[in-house]
PDB file of C-alpha atoms in Angstrom:
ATOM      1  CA  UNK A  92     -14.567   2.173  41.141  1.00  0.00           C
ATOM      2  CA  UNK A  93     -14.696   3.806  44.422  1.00  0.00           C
ATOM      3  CA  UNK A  94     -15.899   7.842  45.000  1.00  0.00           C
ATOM      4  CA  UNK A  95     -13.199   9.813  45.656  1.00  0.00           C
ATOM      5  CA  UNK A  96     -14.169  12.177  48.876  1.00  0.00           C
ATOM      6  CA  UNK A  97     -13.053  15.458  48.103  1.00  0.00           C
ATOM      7  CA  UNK A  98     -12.974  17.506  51.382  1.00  0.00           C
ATOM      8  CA  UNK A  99     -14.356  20.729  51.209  1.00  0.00           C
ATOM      9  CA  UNK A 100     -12.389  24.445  52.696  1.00  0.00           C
ATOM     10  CA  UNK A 101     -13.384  25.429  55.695  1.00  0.00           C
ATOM     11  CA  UNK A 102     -15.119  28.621  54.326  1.00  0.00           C
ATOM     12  CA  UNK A 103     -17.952  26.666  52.432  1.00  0.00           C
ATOM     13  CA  UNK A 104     -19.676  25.427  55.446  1.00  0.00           C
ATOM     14  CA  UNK A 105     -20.174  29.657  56.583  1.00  0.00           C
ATOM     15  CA  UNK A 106     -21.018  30.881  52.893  1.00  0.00           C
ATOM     16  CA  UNK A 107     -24.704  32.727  53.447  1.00  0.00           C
ATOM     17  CA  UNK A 108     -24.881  32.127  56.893  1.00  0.00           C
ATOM     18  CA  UNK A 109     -26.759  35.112  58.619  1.00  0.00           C
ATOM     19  CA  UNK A 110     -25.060  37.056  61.580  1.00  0.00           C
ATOM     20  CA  UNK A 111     -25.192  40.026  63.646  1.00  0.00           C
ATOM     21  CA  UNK A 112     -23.078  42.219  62.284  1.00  0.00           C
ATOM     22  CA  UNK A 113     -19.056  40.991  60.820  1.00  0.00           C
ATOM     23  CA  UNK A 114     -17.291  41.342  64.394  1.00  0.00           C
ATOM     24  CA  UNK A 115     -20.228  38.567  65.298  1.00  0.00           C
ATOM     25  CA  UNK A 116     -19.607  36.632  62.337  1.00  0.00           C
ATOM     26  CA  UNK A 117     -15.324  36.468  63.154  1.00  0.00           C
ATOM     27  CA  UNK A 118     -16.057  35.678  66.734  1.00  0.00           C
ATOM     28  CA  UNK A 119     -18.259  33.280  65.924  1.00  0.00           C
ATOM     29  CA  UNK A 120     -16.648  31.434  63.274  1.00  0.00           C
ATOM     30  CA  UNK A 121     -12.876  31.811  65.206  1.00  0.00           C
ATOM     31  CA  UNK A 122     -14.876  29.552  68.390  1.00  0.00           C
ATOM     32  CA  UNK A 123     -16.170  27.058  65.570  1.00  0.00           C
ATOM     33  CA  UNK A 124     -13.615  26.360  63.087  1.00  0.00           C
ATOM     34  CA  UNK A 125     -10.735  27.378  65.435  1.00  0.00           C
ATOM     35  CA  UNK A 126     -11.406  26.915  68.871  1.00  0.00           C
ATOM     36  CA  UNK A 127     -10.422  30.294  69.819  1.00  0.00           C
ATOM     37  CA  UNK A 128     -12.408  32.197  71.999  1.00  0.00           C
ATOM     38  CA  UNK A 129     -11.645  35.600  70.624  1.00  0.00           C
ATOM     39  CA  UNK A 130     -14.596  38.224  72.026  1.00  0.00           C
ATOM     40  CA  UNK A 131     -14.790  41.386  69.387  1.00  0.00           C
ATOM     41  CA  UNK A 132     -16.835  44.427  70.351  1.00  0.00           C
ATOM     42  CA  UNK A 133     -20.218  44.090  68.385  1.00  0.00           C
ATOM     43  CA  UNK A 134     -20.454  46.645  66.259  1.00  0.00           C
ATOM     44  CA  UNK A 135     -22.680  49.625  67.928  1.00  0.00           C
ATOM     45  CA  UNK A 136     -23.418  51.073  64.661  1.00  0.00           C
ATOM     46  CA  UNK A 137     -22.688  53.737  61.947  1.00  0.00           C
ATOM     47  CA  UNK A 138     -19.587  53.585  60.047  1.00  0.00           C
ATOM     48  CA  UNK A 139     -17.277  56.014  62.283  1.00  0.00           C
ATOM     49  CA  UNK A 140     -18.596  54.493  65.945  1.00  0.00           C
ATOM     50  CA  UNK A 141     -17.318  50.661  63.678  1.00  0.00           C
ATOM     51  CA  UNK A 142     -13.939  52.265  63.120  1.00  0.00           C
ATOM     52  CA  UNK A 143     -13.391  53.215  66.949  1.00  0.00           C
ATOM     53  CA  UNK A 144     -14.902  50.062  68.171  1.00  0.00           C
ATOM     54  CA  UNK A 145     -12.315  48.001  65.841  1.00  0.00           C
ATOM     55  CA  UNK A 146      -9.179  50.106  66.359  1.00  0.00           C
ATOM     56  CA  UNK A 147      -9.404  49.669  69.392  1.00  0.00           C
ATOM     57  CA  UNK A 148      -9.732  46.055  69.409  1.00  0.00           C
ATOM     58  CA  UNK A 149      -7.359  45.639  66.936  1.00  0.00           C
ATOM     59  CA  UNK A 150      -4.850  48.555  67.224  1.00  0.00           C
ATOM     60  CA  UNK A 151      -4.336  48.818  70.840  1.00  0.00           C
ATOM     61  CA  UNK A 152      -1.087  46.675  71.230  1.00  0.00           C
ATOM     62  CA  UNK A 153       1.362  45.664  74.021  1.00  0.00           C
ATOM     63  CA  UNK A 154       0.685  49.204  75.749  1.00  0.00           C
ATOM     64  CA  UNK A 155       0.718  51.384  73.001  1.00  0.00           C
ATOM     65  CA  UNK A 156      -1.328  54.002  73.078  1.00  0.00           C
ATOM     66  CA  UNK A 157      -1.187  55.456  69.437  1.00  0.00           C
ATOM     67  CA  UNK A 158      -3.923  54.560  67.559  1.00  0.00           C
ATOM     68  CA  UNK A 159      -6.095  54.036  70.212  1.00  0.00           C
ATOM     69  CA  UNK A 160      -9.551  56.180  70.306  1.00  0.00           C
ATOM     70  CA  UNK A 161     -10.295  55.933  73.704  1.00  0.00           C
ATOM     71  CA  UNK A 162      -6.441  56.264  74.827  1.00  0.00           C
ATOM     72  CA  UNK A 163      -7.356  52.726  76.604  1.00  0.00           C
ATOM     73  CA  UNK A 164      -4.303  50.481  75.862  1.00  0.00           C
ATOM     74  CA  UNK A 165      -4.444  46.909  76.884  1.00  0.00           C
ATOM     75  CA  UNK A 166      -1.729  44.351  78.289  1.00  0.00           C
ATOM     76  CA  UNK A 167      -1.377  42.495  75.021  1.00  0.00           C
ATOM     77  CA  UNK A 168      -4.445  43.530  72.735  1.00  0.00           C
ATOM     78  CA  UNK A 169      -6.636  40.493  70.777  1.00  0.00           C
ATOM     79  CA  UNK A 170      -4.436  40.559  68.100  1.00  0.00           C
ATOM     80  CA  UNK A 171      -1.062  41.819  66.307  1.00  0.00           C
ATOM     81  CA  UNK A 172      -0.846  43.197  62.984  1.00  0.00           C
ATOM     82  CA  UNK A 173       0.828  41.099  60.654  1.00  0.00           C
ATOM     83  CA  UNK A 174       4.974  41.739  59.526  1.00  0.00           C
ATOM     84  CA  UNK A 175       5.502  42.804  55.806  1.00  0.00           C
ATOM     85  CA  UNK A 176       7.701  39.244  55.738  1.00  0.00           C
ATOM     86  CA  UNK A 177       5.117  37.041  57.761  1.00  0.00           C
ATOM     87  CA  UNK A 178       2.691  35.006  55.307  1.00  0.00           C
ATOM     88  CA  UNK A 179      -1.134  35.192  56.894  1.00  0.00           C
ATOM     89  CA  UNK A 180      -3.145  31.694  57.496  1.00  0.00           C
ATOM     90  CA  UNK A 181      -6.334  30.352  57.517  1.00  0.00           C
ATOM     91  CA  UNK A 182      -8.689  32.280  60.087  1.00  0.00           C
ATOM     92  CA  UNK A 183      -6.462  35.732  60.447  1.00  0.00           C
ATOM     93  CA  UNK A 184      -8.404  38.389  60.660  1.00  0.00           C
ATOM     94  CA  UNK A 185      -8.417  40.997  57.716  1.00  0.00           C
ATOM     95  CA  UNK A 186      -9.290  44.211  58.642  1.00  0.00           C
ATOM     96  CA  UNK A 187     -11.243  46.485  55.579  1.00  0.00           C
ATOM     97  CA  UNK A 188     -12.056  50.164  55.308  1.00  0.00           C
ATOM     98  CA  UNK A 189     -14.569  51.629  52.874  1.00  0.00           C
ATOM     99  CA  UNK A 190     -12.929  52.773  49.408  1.00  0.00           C
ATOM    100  CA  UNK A 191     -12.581  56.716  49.669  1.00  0.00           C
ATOM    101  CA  UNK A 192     -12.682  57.113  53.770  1.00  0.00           C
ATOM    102  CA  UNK A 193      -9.898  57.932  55.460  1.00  0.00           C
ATOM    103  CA  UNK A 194      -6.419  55.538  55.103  1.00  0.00           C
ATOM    104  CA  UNK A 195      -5.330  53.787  58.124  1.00  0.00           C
ATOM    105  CA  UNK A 196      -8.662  53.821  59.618  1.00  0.00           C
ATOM    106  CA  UNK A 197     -10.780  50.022  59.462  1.00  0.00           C
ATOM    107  CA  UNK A 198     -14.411  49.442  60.078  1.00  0.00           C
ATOM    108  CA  UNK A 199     -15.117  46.153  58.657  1.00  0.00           C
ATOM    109  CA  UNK A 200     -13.132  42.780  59.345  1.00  0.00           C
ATOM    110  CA  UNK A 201     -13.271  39.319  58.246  1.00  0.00           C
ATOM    111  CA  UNK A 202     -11.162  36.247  58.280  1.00  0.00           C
ATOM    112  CA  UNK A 203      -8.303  35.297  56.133  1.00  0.00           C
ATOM    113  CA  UNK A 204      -8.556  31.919  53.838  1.00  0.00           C
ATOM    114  CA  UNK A 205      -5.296  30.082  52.981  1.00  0.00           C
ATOM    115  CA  UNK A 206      -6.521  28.793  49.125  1.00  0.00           C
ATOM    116  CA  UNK A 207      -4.796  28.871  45.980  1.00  0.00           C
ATOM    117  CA  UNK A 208      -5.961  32.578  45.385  1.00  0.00           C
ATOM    118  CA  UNK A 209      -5.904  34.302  49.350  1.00  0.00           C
ATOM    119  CA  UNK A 210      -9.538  34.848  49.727  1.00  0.00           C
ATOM    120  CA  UNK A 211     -11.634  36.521  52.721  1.00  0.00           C
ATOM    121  CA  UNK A 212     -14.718  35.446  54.896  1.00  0.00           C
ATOM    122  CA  UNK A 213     -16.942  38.316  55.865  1.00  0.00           C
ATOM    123  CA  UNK A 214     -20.549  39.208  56.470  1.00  0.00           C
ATOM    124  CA  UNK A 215     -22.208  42.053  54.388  1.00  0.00           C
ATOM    125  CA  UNK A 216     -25.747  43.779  54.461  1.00  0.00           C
ATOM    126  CA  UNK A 217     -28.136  42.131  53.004  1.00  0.00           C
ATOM    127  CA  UNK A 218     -26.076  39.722  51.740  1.00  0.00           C
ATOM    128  CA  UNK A 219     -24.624  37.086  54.748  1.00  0.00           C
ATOM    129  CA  UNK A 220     -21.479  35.796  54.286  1.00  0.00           C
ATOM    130  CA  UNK A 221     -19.116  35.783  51.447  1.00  0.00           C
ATOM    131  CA  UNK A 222     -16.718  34.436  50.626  1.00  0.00           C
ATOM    132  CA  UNK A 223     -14.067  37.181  47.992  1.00  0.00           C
ATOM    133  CA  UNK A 224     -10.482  36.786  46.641  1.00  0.00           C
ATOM    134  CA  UNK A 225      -8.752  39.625  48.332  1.00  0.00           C
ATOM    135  CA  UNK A 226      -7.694  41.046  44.850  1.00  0.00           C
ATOM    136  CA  UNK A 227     -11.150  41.836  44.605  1.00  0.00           C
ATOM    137  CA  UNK A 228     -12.173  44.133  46.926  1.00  0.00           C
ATOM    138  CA  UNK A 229     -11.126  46.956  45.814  1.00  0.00           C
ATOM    139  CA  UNK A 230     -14.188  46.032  43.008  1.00  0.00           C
ATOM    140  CA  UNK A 231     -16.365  45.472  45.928  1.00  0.00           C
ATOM    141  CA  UNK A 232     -15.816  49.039  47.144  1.00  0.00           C
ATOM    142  CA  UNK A 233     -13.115  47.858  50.212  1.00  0.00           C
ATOM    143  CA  UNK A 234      -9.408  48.315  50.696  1.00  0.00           C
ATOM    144  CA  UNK A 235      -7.154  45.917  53.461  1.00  0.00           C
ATOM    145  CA  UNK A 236      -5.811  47.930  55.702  1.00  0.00           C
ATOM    146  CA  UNK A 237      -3.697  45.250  57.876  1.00  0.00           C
ATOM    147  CA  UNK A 238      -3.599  41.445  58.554  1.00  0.00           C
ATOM    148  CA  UNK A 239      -3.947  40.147  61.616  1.00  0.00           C
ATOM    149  CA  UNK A 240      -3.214  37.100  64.010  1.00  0.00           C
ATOM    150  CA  UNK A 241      -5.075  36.738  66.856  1.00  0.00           C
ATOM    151  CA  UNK A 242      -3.144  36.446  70.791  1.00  0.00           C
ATOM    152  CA  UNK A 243      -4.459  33.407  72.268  1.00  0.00           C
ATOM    153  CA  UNK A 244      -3.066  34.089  75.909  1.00  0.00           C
ATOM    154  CA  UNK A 245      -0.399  30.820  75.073  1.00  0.00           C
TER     155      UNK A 245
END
């Protein structure tokens, strides 16, 4: 009887590995897995200087200035926030905010898994990476504040 080869989900191959800081661990994982070469601000620290750093990666869209911190609004952004009726797929990113701080406003971000539960890669403290079911979360202390796919200048 022959061994059936199961193939594993992408995710397994990053669970515990060490990184930077999450915007490293996305970038890095997006040029692996995905071939994208998608360059997110590394996180210059503190939880409010995160939030600016990842609004306005994320939030700055198609020359809109709302949302932006620095009022710096870029000819197509890195990525698009997700429609209510669009369905999210492996390696969008999912951005996170602290329970309790302010709604609308994401410091933490991750990538979306496509398994029979939606689950998210991201890297925290002392821990690495993990891999959570987005239902989750909230447990963990975070809320989703947006999906995202990422522009790949095609």
């Amino acid at each position: 009887m022959e061994a059936q080869l199961m193939e594993t989900h992408w995710t397994e191959r990053w669970i515990g590995h060490r990184a930077e800081d999450c915007a490293a661990l996305v970038s890095h994982v997006l040029r692996v897995e995905f071939g994208s070469d998608i360059a997110l601000p590394a996180a210059p620290g503190g939880i409010r200087a995160n939030d600016a750093a990842i609004r306005d990666a994320l939030m700055c869209e198609a020359g809109r200035k709302t949302g932006c911190a620095t009022g710096r609004a870029t000819e197509g952004g890195i990525a698009r926030r997700l429609g209510a009726r669009e369905r999210a797929c492996d390696g969008d990113g999912v951005l996170m905010r602290a329970r309790g701080r302010r709604a609308g406003l994401g410091h933490h971000i991750g990538l979306y898994a496509d398994m029979t539960e939606p689950a998210c890669l991201h890297w925290q403290p002392g821990l690495g990476t993990v891999l959570h079911r987005l239902r989750i979360l909230p447990a963990r202390g975070l809320v989703v504040v947006g999906l995202y796919r990422w522009e790949t200048g095609s």
